[in-house]
PDB file of C-alpha atoms in Angstrom:
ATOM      1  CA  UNK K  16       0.000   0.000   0.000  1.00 73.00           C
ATOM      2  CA  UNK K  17       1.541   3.452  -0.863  1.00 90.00           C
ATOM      3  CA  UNK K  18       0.136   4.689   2.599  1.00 95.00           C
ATOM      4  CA  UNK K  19       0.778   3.711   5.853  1.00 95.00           C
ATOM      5  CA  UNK K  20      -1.947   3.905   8.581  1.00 96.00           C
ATOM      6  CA  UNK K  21      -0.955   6.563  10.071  1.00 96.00           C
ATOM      7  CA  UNK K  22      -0.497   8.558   7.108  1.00 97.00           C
ATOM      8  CA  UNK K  23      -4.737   8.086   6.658  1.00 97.00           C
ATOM      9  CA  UNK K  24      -5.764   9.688   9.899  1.00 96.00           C
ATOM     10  CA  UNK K  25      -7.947  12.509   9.812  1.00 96.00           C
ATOM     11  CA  UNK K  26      -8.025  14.329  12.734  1.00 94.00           C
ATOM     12  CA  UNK K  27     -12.015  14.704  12.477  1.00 93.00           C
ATOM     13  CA  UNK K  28     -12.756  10.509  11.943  1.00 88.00           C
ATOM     14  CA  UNK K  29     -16.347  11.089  12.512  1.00 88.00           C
ATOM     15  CA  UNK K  30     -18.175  10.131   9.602  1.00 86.00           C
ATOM     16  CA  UNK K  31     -17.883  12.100   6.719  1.00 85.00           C
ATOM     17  CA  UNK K  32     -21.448  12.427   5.923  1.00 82.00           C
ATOM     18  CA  UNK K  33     -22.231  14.110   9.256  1.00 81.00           C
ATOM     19  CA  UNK K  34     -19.470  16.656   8.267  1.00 81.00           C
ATOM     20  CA  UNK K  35     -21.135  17.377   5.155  1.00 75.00           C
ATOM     21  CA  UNK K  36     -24.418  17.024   5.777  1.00 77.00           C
ATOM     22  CA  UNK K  37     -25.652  21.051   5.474  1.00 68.00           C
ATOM     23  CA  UNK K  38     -24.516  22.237   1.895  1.00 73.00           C
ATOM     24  CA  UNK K  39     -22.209  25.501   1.624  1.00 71.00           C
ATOM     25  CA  UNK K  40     -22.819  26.999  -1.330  1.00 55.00           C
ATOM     26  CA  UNK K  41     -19.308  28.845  -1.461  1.00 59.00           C
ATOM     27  CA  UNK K  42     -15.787  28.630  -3.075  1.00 68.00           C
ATOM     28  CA  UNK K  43     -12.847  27.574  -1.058  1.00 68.00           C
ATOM     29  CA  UNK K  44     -10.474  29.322  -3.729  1.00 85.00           C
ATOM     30  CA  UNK K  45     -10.316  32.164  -5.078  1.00 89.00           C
ATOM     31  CA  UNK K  46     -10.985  33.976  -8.322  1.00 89.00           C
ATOM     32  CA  UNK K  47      -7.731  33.640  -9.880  1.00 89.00           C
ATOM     33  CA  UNK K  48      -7.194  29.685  -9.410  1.00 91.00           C
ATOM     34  CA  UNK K  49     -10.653  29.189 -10.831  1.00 93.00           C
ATOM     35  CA  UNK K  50     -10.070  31.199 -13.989  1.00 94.00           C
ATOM     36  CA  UNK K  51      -6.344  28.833 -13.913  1.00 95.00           C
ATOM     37  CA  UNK K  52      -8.164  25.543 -13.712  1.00 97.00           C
ATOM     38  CA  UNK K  53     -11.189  26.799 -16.231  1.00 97.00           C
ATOM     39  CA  UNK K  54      -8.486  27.845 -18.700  1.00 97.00           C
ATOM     40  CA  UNK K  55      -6.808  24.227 -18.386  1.00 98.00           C
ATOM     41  CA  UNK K  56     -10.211  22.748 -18.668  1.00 98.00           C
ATOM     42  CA  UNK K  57     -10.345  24.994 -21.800  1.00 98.00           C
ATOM     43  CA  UNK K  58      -7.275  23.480 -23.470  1.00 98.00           C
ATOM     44  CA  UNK K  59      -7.194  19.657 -22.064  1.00 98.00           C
ATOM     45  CA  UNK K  60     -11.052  18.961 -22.702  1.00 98.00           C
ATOM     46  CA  UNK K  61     -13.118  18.784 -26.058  1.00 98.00           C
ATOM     47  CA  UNK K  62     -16.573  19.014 -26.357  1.00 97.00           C
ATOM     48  CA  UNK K  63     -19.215  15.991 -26.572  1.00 98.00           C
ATOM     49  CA  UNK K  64     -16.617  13.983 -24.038  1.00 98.00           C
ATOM     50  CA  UNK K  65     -18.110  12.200 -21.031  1.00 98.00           C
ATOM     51  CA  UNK K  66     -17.126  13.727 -18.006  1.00 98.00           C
ATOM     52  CA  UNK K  67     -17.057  12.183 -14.379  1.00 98.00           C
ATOM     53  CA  UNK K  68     -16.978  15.293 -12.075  1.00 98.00           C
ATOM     54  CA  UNK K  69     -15.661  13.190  -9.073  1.00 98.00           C
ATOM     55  CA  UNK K  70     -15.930  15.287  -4.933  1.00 97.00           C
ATOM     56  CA  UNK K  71     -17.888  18.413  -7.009  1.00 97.00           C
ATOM     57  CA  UNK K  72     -20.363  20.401  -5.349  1.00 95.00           C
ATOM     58  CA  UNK K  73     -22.378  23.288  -7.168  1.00 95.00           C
ATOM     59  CA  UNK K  74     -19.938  24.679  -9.037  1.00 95.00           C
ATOM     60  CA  UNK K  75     -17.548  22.781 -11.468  1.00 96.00           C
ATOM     61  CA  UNK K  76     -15.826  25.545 -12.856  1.00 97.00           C
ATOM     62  CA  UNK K  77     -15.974  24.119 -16.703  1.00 98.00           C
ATOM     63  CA  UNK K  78     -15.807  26.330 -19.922  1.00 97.00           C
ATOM     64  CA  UNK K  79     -19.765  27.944 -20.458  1.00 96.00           C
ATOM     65  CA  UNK K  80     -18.418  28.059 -24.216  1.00 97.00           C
ATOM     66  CA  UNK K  81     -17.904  23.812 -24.100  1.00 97.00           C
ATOM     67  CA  UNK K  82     -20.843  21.688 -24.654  1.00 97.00           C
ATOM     68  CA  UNK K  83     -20.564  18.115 -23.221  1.00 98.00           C
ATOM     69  CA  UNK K  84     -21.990  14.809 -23.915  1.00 98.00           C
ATOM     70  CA  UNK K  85     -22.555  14.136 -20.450  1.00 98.00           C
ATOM     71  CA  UNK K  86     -21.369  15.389 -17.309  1.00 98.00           C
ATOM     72  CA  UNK K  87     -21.564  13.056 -14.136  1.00 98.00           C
ATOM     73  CA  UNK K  88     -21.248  14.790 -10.735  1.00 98.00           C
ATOM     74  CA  UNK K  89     -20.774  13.221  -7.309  1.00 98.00           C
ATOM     75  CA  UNK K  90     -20.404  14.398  -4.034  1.00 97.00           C
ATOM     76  CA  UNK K  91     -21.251  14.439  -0.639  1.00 96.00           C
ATOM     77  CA  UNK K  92     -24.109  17.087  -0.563  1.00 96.00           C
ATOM     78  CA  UNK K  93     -27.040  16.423  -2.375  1.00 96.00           C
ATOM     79  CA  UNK K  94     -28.301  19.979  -2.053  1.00 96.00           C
ATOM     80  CA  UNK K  95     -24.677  21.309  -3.801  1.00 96.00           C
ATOM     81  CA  UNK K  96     -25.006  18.781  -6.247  1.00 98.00           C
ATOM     82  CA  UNK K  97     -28.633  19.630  -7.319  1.00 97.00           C
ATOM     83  CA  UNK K  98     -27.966  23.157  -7.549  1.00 97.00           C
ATOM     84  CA  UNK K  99     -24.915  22.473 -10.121  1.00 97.00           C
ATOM     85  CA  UNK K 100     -26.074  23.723 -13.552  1.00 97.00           C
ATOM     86  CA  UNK K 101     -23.296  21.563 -15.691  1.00 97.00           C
ATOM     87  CA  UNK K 102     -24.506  18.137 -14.423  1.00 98.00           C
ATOM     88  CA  UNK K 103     -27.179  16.005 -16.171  1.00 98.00           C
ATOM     89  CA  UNK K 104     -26.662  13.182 -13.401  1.00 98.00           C
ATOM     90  CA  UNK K 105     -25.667  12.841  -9.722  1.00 98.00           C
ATOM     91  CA  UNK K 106     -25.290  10.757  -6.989  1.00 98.00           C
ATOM     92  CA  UNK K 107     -24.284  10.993  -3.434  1.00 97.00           C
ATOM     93  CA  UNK K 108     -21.358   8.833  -1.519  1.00 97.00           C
ATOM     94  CA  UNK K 109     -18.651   8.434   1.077  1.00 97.00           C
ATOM     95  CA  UNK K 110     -15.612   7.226  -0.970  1.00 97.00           C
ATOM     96  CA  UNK K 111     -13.871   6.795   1.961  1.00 96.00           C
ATOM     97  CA  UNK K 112     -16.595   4.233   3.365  1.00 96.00           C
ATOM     98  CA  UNK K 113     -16.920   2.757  -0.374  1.00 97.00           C
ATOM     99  CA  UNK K 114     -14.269   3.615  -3.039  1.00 98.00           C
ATOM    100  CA  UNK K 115     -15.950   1.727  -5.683  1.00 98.00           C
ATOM    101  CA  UNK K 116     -17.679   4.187  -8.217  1.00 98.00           C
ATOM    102  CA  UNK K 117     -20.915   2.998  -9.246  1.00 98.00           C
ATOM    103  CA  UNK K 118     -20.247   3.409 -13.130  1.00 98.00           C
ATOM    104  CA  UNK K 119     -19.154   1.259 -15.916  1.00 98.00           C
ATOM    105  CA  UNK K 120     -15.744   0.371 -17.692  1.00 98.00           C
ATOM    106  CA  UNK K 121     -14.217   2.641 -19.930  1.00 98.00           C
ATOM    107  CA  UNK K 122     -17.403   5.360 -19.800  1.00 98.00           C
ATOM    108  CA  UNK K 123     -15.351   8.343 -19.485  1.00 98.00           C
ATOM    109  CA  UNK K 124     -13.259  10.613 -21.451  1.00 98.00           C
ATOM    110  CA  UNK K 125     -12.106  12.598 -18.519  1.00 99.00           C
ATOM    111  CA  UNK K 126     -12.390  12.305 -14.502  1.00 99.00           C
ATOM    112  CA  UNK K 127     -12.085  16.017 -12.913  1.00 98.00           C
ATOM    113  CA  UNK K 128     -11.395  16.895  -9.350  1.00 98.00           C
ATOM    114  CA  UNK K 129     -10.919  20.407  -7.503  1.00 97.00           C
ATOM    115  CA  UNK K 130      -9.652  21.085  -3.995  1.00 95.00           C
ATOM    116  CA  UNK K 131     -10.901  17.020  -2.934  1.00 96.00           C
ATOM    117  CA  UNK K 132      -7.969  15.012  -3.194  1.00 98.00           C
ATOM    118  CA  UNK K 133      -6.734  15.376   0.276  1.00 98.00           C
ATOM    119  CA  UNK K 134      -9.606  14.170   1.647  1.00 97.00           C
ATOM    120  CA  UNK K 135      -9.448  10.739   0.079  1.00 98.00           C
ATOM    121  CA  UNK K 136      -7.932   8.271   2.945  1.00 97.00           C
ATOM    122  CA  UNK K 137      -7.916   5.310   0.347  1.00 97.00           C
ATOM    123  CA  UNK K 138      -6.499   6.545  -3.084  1.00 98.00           C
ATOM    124  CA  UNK K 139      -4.910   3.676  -4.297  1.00 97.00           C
ATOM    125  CA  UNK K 140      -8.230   2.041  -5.061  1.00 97.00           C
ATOM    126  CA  UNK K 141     -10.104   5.005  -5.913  1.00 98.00           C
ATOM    127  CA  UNK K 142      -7.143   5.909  -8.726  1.00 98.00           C
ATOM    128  CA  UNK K 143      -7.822   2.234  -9.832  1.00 98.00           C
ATOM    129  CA  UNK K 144     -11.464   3.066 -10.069  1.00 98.00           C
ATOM    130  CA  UNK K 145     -10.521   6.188 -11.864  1.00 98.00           C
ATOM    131  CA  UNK K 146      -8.580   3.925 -14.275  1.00 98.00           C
ATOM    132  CA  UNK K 147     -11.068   1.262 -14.670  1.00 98.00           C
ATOM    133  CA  UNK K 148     -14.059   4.177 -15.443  1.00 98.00           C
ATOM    134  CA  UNK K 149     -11.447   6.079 -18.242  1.00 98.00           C
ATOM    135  CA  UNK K 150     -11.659   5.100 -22.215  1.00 98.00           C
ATOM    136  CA  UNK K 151      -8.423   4.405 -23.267  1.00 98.00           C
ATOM    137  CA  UNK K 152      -6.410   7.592 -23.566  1.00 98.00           C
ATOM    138  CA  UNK K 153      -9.057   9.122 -21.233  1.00 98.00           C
ATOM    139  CA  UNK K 154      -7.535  12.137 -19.082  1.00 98.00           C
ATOM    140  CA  UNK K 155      -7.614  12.581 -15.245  1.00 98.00           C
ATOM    141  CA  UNK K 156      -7.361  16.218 -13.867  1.00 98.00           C
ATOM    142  CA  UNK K 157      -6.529  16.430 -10.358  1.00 98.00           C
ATOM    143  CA  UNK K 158      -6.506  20.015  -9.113  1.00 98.00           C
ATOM    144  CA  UNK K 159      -5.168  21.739  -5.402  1.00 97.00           C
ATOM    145  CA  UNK K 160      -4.370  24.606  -3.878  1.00 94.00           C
ATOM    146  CA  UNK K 161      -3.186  24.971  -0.031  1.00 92.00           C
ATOM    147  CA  UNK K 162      -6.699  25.663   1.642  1.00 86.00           C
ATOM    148  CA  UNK K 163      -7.990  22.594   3.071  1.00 91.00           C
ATOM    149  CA  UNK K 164     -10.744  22.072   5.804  1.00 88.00           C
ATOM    150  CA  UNK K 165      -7.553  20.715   8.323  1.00 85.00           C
ATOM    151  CA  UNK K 166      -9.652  18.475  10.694  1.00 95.00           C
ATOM    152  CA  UNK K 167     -10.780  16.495   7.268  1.00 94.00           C
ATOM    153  CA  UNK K 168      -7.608  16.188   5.285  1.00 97.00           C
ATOM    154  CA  UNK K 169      -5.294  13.103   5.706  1.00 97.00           C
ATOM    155  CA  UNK K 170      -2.292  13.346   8.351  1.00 97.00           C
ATOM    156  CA  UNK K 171       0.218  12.696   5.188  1.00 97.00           C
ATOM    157  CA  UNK K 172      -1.360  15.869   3.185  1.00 97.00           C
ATOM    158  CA  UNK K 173      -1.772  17.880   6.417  1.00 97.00           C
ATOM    159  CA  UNK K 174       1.861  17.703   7.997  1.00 95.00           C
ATOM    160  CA  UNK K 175       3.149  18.110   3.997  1.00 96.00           C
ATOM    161  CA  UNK K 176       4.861  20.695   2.245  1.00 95.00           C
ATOM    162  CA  UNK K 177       2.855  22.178  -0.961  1.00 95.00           C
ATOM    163  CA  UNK K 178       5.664  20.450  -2.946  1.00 95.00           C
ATOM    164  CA  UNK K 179       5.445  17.082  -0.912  1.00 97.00           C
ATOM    165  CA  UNK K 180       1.618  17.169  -1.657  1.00 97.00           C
ATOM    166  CA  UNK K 181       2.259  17.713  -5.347  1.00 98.00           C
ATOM    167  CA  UNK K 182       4.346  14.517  -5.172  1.00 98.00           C
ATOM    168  CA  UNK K 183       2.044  12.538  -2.936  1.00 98.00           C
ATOM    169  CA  UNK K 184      -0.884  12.995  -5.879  1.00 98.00           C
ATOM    170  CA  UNK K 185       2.021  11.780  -8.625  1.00 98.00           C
ATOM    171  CA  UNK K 186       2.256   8.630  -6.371  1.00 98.00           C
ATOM    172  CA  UNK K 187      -1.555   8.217  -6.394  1.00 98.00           C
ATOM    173  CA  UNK K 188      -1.152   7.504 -10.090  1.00 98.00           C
ATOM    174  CA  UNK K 189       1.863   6.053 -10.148  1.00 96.00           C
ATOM    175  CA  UNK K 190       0.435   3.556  -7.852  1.00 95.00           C
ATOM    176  CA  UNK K 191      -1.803   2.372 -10.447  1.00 97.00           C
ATOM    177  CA  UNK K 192      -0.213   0.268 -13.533  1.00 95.00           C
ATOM    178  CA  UNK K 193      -2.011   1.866 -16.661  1.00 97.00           C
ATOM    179  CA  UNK K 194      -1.272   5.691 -16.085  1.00 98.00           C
ATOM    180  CA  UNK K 195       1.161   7.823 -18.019  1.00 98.00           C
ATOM    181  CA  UNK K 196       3.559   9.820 -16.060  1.00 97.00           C
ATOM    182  CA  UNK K 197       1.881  12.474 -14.707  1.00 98.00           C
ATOM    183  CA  UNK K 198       2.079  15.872 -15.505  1.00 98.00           C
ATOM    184  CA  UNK K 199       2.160  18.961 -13.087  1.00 98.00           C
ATOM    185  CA  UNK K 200       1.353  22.561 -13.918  1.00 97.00           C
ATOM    186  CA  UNK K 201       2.050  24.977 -11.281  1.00 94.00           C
ATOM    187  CA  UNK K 202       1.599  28.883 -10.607  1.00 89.00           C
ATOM    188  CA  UNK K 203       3.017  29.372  -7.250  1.00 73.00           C
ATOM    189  CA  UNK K 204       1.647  32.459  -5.125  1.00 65.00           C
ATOM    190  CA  UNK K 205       3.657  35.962  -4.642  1.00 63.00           C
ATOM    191  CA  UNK K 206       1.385  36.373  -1.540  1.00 61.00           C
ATOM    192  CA  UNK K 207       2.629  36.166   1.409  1.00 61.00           C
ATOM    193  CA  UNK K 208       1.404  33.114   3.850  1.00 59.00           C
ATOM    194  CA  UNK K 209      -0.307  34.760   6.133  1.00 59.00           C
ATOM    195  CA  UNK K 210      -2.033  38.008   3.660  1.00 59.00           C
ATOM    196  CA  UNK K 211      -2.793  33.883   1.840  1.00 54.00           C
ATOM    197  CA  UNK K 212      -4.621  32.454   4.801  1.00 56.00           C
ATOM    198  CA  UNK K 213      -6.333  35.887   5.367  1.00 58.00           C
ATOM    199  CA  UNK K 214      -8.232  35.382   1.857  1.00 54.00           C
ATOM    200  CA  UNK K 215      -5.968  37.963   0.294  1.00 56.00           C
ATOM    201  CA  UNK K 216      -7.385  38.412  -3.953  1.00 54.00           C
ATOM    202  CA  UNK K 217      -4.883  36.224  -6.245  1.00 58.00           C
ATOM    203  CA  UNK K 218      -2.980  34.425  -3.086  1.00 76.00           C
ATOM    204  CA  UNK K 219      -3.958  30.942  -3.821  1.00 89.00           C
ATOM    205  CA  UNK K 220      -1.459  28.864  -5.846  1.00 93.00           C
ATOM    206  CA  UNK K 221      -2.645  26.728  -8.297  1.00 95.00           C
ATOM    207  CA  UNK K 222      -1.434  23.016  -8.603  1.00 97.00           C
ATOM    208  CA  UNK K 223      -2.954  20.848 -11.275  1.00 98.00           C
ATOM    209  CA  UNK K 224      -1.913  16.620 -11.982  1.00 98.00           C
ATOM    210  CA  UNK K 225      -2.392  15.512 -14.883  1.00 98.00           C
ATOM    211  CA  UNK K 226      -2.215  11.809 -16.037  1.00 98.00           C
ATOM    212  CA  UNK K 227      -4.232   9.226 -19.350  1.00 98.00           C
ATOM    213  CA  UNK K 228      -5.204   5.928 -19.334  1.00 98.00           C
ATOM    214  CA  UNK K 229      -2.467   4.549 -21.617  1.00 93.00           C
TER     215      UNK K 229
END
């Protein structure tokens, strides 16, 4: 396993669902990492693919230009997910009670998530999952900043540098034979930590991985 059990614990282990049971219908970045990950949407997607919006909520920050076949949303909220107008399906679960997605083989063109991946305790198999879901050549966007809700993110993503947690998600899909080498972009903040953790306009630095199903 790439994790070791300590490396899982979530300093909050009460069940997720509790946690997320009353919908917040904000962002947790700010304006200029979602125009970054909306522009890299813009380039690495193509319209009529099959999208599996994977930990989305009521925003999934897509192109409004881009016209999809089908867009698949899950999450935690059913209020968040409902109120999401770029989803024409949804469904509600704990991936860290039940990693296995619900959906067939080789559905998807691309599987995006934003600001979730620390909160996964079990990637290995949800990356497998992610692989078994993706056509061939299908893309995986994993996207991060360094806001996290701390009492819900894993020990080995809390007590991490933002470099360490770049390489951490690398090793999510490295763990899983079928994956290209992944691919990082990265626009690193000017803002100082603390004028960062105070909300302060353009202070959140944007981290995107990027892997295919070979």
């Amino acid at each position: 396993m790439l994790l070791r059990p300590n490396q899982r614990i979530k300093l909050d282990d009460t069940d997720d669902n509790l946690f997320y049971d009353y919908p917040r219908f904000v962002t947790h970045v700010d304006e200029g990492f979602i125009q970054q990950l909306t522009d890299v949407y813009r380039q690495r997607l193509k319209p009529d693919m099959r999208i599996f919006d994977m930990m989305s909520s009521w925003v999934s920050h897509l192109p409004e230009e881009m016209q999809f076949a089908h867009v698949e949303g899950h999450g935690l909220n059913a209020e968040e997910l409902a109120r999401n107008p770029h989803l024409n399906h949804y469904f509600v679960q704990n991936l860290n009670a039940n990693p296995q997605l619900p959906l067939k083989d080789e559905d998807f063109d691309a599987v995006l998530n934003c600001v979730s991946v620390q909160y996964l305790q079990y990637p290995e198999a949800v990356f497998s999952e992610i692989h078994r879901i993706l056509k061939p050549g299908g893309i995986a966007i994993f996207s991060f900043s360094n806001r996290m809700f701390y009492q819900k993110a894993i020990q080995a993503w809390r007590e991490g540098s933002e470099a360490s947690r770049v390489e951490l998600v690398k090793s999510y899909f490295s763990s899983v034979a079928g994956f290209t080498t992944p691919e990082v972009i990265t626009r690193q903040s000017r803002v100082p930590n603390i004028l960062q953790w105070l909300g302060a306009g353009g202070g959140d630095p944007f981290y995107a991985v990027i892997a295919s199903r070979s």
